[in-house]
XYZ file of C-alpha atoms in Angstrom:
415
model
C 0.000 0.000 0.000
C 1.453 3.333 -1.063
C 2.379 5.901 1.585
C 3.401 9.500 1.193
C 6.682 11.019 2.226
C 5.509 13.960 4.338
C 2.516 14.391 2.060
C 4.419 13.889 -1.220
C 4.488 11.114 -3.794
C 7.696 11.783 -5.662
C 7.449 15.437 -6.687
C 3.635 15.555 -6.432
C 1.295 16.216 -3.521
C 1.888 18.560 -0.620
C -0.352 21.018 1.184
C -0.791 24.494 -0.337
C -3.704 26.052 1.533
C -4.593 29.204 3.472
C -3.234 29.234 6.998
C -6.755 29.016 8.419
C -7.105 25.456 7.047
C -3.837 24.111 8.438
C -5.181 23.187 11.918
C -8.065 21.179 10.397
C -5.738 19.340 8.015
C -3.272 18.633 10.803
C -6.099 17.368 13.028
C -7.275 15.089 10.227
C -3.739 13.877 9.524
C -3.133 13.081 13.189
C -6.446 11.247 13.523
C -5.933 9.283 10.319
C -2.312 8.498 11.193
C -3.414 7.006 14.498
C -6.103 4.833 12.918
C -4.743 3.641 9.582
C -2.662 0.808 11.085
C -5.268 -0.122 13.713
C -6.888 -3.433 12.664
C -9.830 -2.691 14.976
C -10.633 0.480 13.028
C -10.333 -1.331 9.675
C -12.741 -4.004 10.909
C -15.163 -1.300 12.062
C -14.956 0.205 8.594
C -15.440 -3.152 6.858
C -18.433 -3.966 9.047
C -20.039 -0.638 8.130
C -19.500 -1.216 4.409
C -20.915 -4.740 4.698
C -23.968 -3.841 6.773
C -24.866 -0.617 4.969
C -23.381 -0.694 1.479
C -23.446 -4.379 0.571
C -19.759 -5.246 0.372
C -18.010 -7.301 -0.787
C -18.945 -6.500 -4.377
C -18.643 -9.455 -6.777
C -16.079 -10.194 -9.458
C -18.148 -10.978 -12.549
C -16.853 -12.917 -15.596
C -17.942 -11.590 -18.992
C -18.003 -14.897 -20.855
C -20.178 -13.884 -23.823
C -18.366 -10.615 -24.367
C -14.935 -12.221 -24.015
C -15.877 -14.750 -26.681
C -17.293 -12.021 -28.921
C -14.150 -9.869 -28.733
C -11.562 -12.640 -28.667
C -8.355 -12.392 -26.676
C -8.214 -12.274 -22.885
C -10.889 -13.303 -20.396
C -12.626 -10.130 -19.194
C -13.866 -9.694 -15.619
C -15.673 -6.802 -13.943
C -15.227 -5.662 -10.352
C -18.800 -4.615 -9.592
C -18.585 -1.335 -7.678
C -21.842 -0.426 -9.450
C -23.593 -2.722 -6.974
C -22.706 -0.600 -3.946
C -25.504 1.252 -2.181
C -25.848 4.571 -4.097
C -24.553 2.904 -7.269
C -20.832 3.682 -7.251
C -17.506 3.292 -5.475
C -17.871 6.753 -3.910
C -19.721 5.408 -0.882
C -16.578 3.527 0.272
C -14.693 6.739 0.956
C -17.711 8.593 2.341
C -18.507 5.920 4.921
C -14.877 5.886 6.040
C -14.759 9.657 6.381
C -18.066 9.477 8.271
C -16.294 7.444 10.958
C -13.657 10.175 11.169
C -16.300 12.911 11.414
C -17.871 11.110 14.358
C -14.518 10.992 16.117
C -13.909 14.700 15.462
C -17.341 15.610 16.797
C -18.222 17.874 13.849
C -21.865 18.291 12.839
C -21.607 19.651 9.291
C -19.974 18.308 6.150
C -19.361 19.778 2.711
C -18.405 18.067 -0.531
C -17.740 18.712 -4.198
C -19.212 16.498 -6.889
C -19.086 16.152 -10.666
C -21.184 13.168 -11.721
C -23.187 13.536 -8.540
C -22.286 10.084 -7.179
C -20.008 11.510 -4.478
C -22.588 14.136 -3.609
C -25.277 11.474 -3.381
C -23.078 9.259 -1.213
C -22.291 12.220 1.064
C -26.000 13.047 1.382
C -26.751 9.414 2.237
C -24.002 9.281 4.861
C -25.150 12.589 6.350
C -28.743 11.406 6.618
C -27.621 8.209 8.344
C -25.325 10.002 10.815
C -27.534 13.059 11.383
C -25.184 15.625 9.836
C -25.916 18.816 7.914
C -24.577 18.553 4.360
C -23.822 21.122 1.662
C -22.859 19.822 -1.784
C -21.131 22.023 -4.380
C -21.723 21.089 -8.007
C -20.980 22.881 -11.267
C -24.120 24.281 -12.897
C -23.407 22.387 -16.124
C -22.970 19.145 -14.184
C -26.301 19.747 -12.438
C -27.927 19.815 -15.862
C -26.140 16.630 -16.917
C -26.810 14.711 -13.693
C -30.065 16.140 -12.371
C -31.407 12.797 -11.138
C -28.632 12.686 -8.535
C -29.330 16.312 -7.586
C -33.000 15.438 -7.024
C -32.101 12.649 -4.600
C -29.474 14.713 -2.772
C -32.099 17.330 -2.018
C -34.671 14.717 -0.987
C -32.101 13.323 1.457
C -31.854 16.742 3.091
C -28.624 18.069 1.595
C -28.267 21.599 0.281
C -27.031 21.521 -3.327
C -25.263 24.696 -4.442
C -24.859 25.211 -8.188
C -21.563 26.872 -9.130
C -21.987 29.326 -11.999
C -18.367 30.507 -12.402
C -15.781 29.390 -14.947
C -16.536 26.212 -16.874
C -19.264 25.368 -14.301
C -17.926 21.839 -13.727
C -15.964 19.887 -11.106
C -12.966 22.244 -10.896
C -15.180 25.161 -9.913
C -17.156 23.010 -7.458
C -13.916 22.060 -5.696
C -12.850 25.706 -5.522
C -16.150 26.698 -3.884
C -15.980 23.840 -1.406
C -12.511 24.963 -0.323
C -13.786 28.529 0.138
C -16.670 27.291 2.277
C -14.302 25.204 4.384
C -12.005 28.164 4.996
C -14.995 30.104 6.361
C -16.485 27.290 8.462
C -13.560 25.090 9.410
C -14.297 25.000 13.152
C -17.537 23.023 12.827
C -17.253 21.599 9.281
C -15.414 18.647 7.737
C -14.695 18.621 4.022
C -15.531 15.154 2.667
C -13.241 15.424 -0.356
C -14.410 12.888 -2.892
C -11.323 11.909 -4.817
C -7.631 11.198 -4.231
C -6.665 14.831 -4.842
C -6.378 17.995 -2.794
C -4.057 18.871 0.080
C -2.452 16.192 2.238
C -3.653 13.958 3.808
C -6.654 13.627 1.441
C -4.973 11.716 -1.443
C -3.645 9.079 0.953
C -6.781 9.021 3.101
C -9.177 8.537 0.181
C -6.915 5.835 -1.271
C -6.900 4.050 2.094
C -10.683 3.723 2.168
C -10.982 2.912 -1.538
C -8.292 0.215 -1.264
C -11.049 -2.143 -0.128
C -11.781 -2.547 -3.866
C -8.410 -4.056 -4.788
C -8.061 -5.985 -1.528
C -11.289 -7.795 -2.395
C -10.330 -8.013 -6.068
C -7.033 -9.696 -5.223
C -8.672 -12.314 -3.005
C -11.462 -12.932 -5.526
C -9.005 -13.332 -8.413
C -7.019 -15.962 -6.527
C -10.223 -17.841 -5.708
C -12.116 -17.497 -9.010
C -9.282 -17.296 -11.552
C -6.616 -19.152 -9.596
C -4.029 -16.424 -10.145
C -3.561 -12.687 -10.102
C -4.932 -10.866 -13.162
C -2.573 -9.927 -15.957
C -4.035 -6.424 -16.113
C -6.304 -4.178 -14.037
C -8.010 -1.279 -15.822
C -9.823 1.709 -14.302
C -11.089 5.050 -15.552
C -9.312 8.149 -14.229
C -10.958 11.421 -13.289
C -9.514 12.639 -10.020
C -8.366 9.117 -9.317
C -10.288 7.571 -6.403
C -11.645 4.484 -8.169
C -8.341 3.935 -9.968
C -6.329 4.091 -6.747
C -8.891 1.804 -5.142
C -8.467 -0.711 -7.966
C -4.668 -0.444 -8.146
C -3.416 -0.067 -4.579
C -3.300 -3.728 -3.499
C -1.392 -4.643 -6.703
C 1.299 -1.970 -6.612
C 3.982 -4.417 -5.454
C 2.875 -7.119 -7.928
C 4.884 -6.042 -10.945
C 3.439 -8.890 -13.033
C 0.068 -7.093 -12.915
C -0.136 -4.216 -15.397
C -2.142 -1.239 -14.137
C -3.909 0.863 -16.779
C -5.648 4.196 -16.195
C -8.022 5.408 -18.919
C -8.642 9.158 -19.121
C -11.328 11.071 -20.988
C -10.281 11.578 -24.622
C -13.390 13.645 -25.315
C -13.806 14.814 -28.902
C -10.234 15.725 -29.831
C -6.800 16.802 -28.627
C -7.241 20.559 -28.833
C -7.524 22.633 -25.659
C -10.917 22.209 -24.058
C -11.788 19.061 -26.031
C -10.560 16.425 -23.574
C -9.500 15.727 -19.987
C -6.166 13.912 -20.548
C -3.497 14.784 -17.990
C -1.101 11.825 -17.816
C -0.216 11.163 -21.453
C 2.841 12.930 -22.943
C 2.349 16.563 -23.965
C -0.927 16.950 -22.053
C -0.779 17.736 -18.324
C 1.906 20.010 -16.901
C 3.183 20.196 -13.346
C 1.473 22.929 -11.377
C 0.069 23.912 -7.989
C -3.656 24.571 -7.564
C -6.576 23.634 -5.317
C -4.232 22.874 -2.449
C -1.793 20.436 -4.055
C 0.847 19.864 -6.732
C 0.136 17.547 -9.644
C -0.330 17.369 -13.420
C -2.906 19.921 -14.559
C -4.205 20.885 -17.965
C -2.974 24.449 -18.436
C -3.394 27.112 -21.101
C -0.641 29.199 -22.702
C -0.745 31.649 -19.781
C -0.170 28.888 -17.228
C -3.759 29.084 -15.948
C -5.922 25.999 -15.434
C -7.308 24.979 -18.800
C -10.766 23.981 -19.979
C -11.798 20.338 -20.116
C -14.423 18.169 -21.758
C -15.812 14.683 -21.283
C -19.115 13.011 -22.009
C -18.851 11.845 -18.384
C -19.184 14.598 -15.771
C -17.076 12.676 -13.245
C -14.037 12.703 -15.554
C -14.401 16.341 -16.595
C -11.620 17.553 -14.287
C -8.467 19.575 -14.902
C -6.126 17.755 -12.468
C -5.318 14.207 -11.421
C -4.390 12.497 -8.168
C -0.781 13.259 -7.212
C -0.390 9.541 -6.532
C -1.381 8.678 -10.099
C 0.784 11.466 -11.460
C 3.729 9.879 -9.647
C 2.837 6.314 -10.666
C 2.456 7.272 -14.319
C 5.705 9.247 -14.245
C 7.570 6.240 -12.813
C 5.926 3.815 -15.262
C 3.940 1.774 -12.729
C 0.611 2.962 -14.169
C 0.115 2.996 -17.935
C -2.050 5.941 -19.070
C -4.482 5.615 -21.957
C -7.525 7.516 -23.172
C -10.911 6.807 -24.738
C -12.941 9.183 -26.895
C -16.599 10.008 -26.318
C -17.558 7.869 -29.326
C -15.537 4.886 -28.088
C -17.177 5.238 -24.686
C -20.691 5.124 -26.117
C -19.817 2.029 -28.174
C -18.364 0.269 -25.111
C -21.468 1.222 -23.123
C -23.741 -0.340 -25.754
C -21.580 -3.442 -26.106
C -21.600 -4.286 -22.390
C -25.317 -3.593 -22.083
C -26.338 -5.740 -25.037
C -23.857 -8.596 -24.510
C -24.016 -8.940 -20.718
C -27.121 -7.091 -19.493
C -25.117 -4.637 -17.346
C -25.747 -0.883 -17.596
C -22.499 0.980 -16.766
C -21.862 4.604 -15.856
C -20.319 6.717 -18.589
C -17.259 7.242 -16.366
C -16.784 3.475 -16.063
C -17.391 3.072 -19.801
C -14.038 4.776 -20.386
C -12.393 1.866 -18.562
C -14.514 -0.534 -20.598
C -13.442 1.069 -23.878
C -9.770 0.930 -22.919
C -10.043 -2.542 -21.405
C -11.870 -4.055 -24.369
C -9.184 -2.803 -26.769
C -6.426 -4.194 -24.571
C -8.194 -7.546 -24.125
C -8.305 -8.064 -27.886
C -4.508 -7.722 -28.004
C -3.967 -10.328 -25.270
C -3.866 -14.139 -25.292
C -6.875 -16.332 -24.520
C -5.162 -17.685 -21.394
C -4.781 -14.199 -19.918
C -7.177 -12.304 -17.632
C -8.053 -8.618 -17.431
C -10.164 -7.050 -14.668
C -11.992 -3.791 -15.366
C -13.205 -1.777 -12.405
C -16.861 -0.960 -13.066
C -16.920 2.059 -10.784
C -20.602 2.942 -11.169
C -23.906 2.120 -12.798
C -25.623 4.044 -15.558
C -28.951 5.084 -14.019
C -27.704 8.653 -13.572
C -26.686 8.877 -17.239
C -30.067 8.173 -18.813
C -30.405 11.699 -20.244
C -26.848 11.787 -21.625
C -27.247 8.337 -23.144
C -30.584 9.373 -24.631
C -28.762 12.251 -26.369
C -26.098 9.859 -27.664
C -28.663 7.272 -28.809
C -31.728 9.374 -29.716
C -35.137 7.707 -29.920
C -38.302 9.601 -30.968
C -40.445 7.995 -28.259
C -38.054 9.253 -25.555
C -38.406 12.855 -26.737
C -42.178 12.430 -26.861
C -42.176 11.053 -23.301
C -40.134 14.018 -22.032
C -42.560 16.435 -23.687
C -45.504 14.749 -21.960
C -43.654 14.814 -18.622
C -42.892 18.514 -19.031
C -46.577 19.228 -19.608
C -47.556 17.175 -16.540
C -44.967 18.941 -14.391
C -46.201 22.336 -15.604
C -49.798 21.388 -14.804
C -48.845 20.181 -11.324
C -46.933 23.395 -10.616
C -49.941 25.500 -11.602
C -52.474 23.491 -9.611
């Protein structure tokens, strides 16, 4: 399991925040440092994930699809079967245990696809906490079903109208809120980014994915997988899928970023491939960021809101720089095709974020031998993406249904 060197992973990481936030980060670091090697705490965490979220999630063979594509045997780690529909709940439940120990009564979070915001709202309802969720206004439009449920669960959802109105701006606003409310508020950062100790802390809780995956592979396959593939936005599901295999050099680790619609500025969210991300400091940490000619944070694009982010985990930046993680990308079109292929061949509806891993994993599987095995981390399910998928695969009856629903909603509002 990877550990930082005073908050750094190689040249990346660190803690670049206003002085007012330092005591809260130091408190969190001290608390986490005292618990991370305590087997009693880990068992408490595992019990919570089992009783509330439904862990362990299964390792599912894709026999029909593997035969259709040819090449390696393809398996899915089913994080889509977690309560709330994604891997995000792993980290949120773990941080909930920390919030209880700190005695704080309010939490804030940033979210892109809405899965982290939904998980935070669920955790807050269960633990009796006040929750405020920051979400880019464009992401609210793309993922409104999650916004609806967050609000029903009692969370305040704040739409961020500045900049590109996506995850980067939501994270900025969450940090501003925290600076103004740090005494009674904990920031439930959703991915393996941000100031130390968040990258390491989030990875610790998400490592349950690869710990289970490793045990399941030995039992169901009889060996470790040849490759593990995960999509990469900020990096929480990827670090969860990779962390237990970092010392197993026979296992290739592949992170698939959002290739979007092209390689021009603002058309993609690729940070780890050559000539894309550049080293910089922003949002409290040092990593690879997409930057414009003036050295400012650049614009991004992805069909998947959860991958539409300008930076990447400092841990992944380090692992890709050292060659332990192989970066790849998948275009929006490739993602939609992978989505359709999994759905029609195996009856599983994936999230668009996870479909990036599927697109990359399917291509790699076809280049491998039939006696090899590749595990793709299916980080979330596709319920939240119904409107985006409907745009990508238009059907007249869907548009007609939406028109009828709009008329019904208007009538209800007027009555």
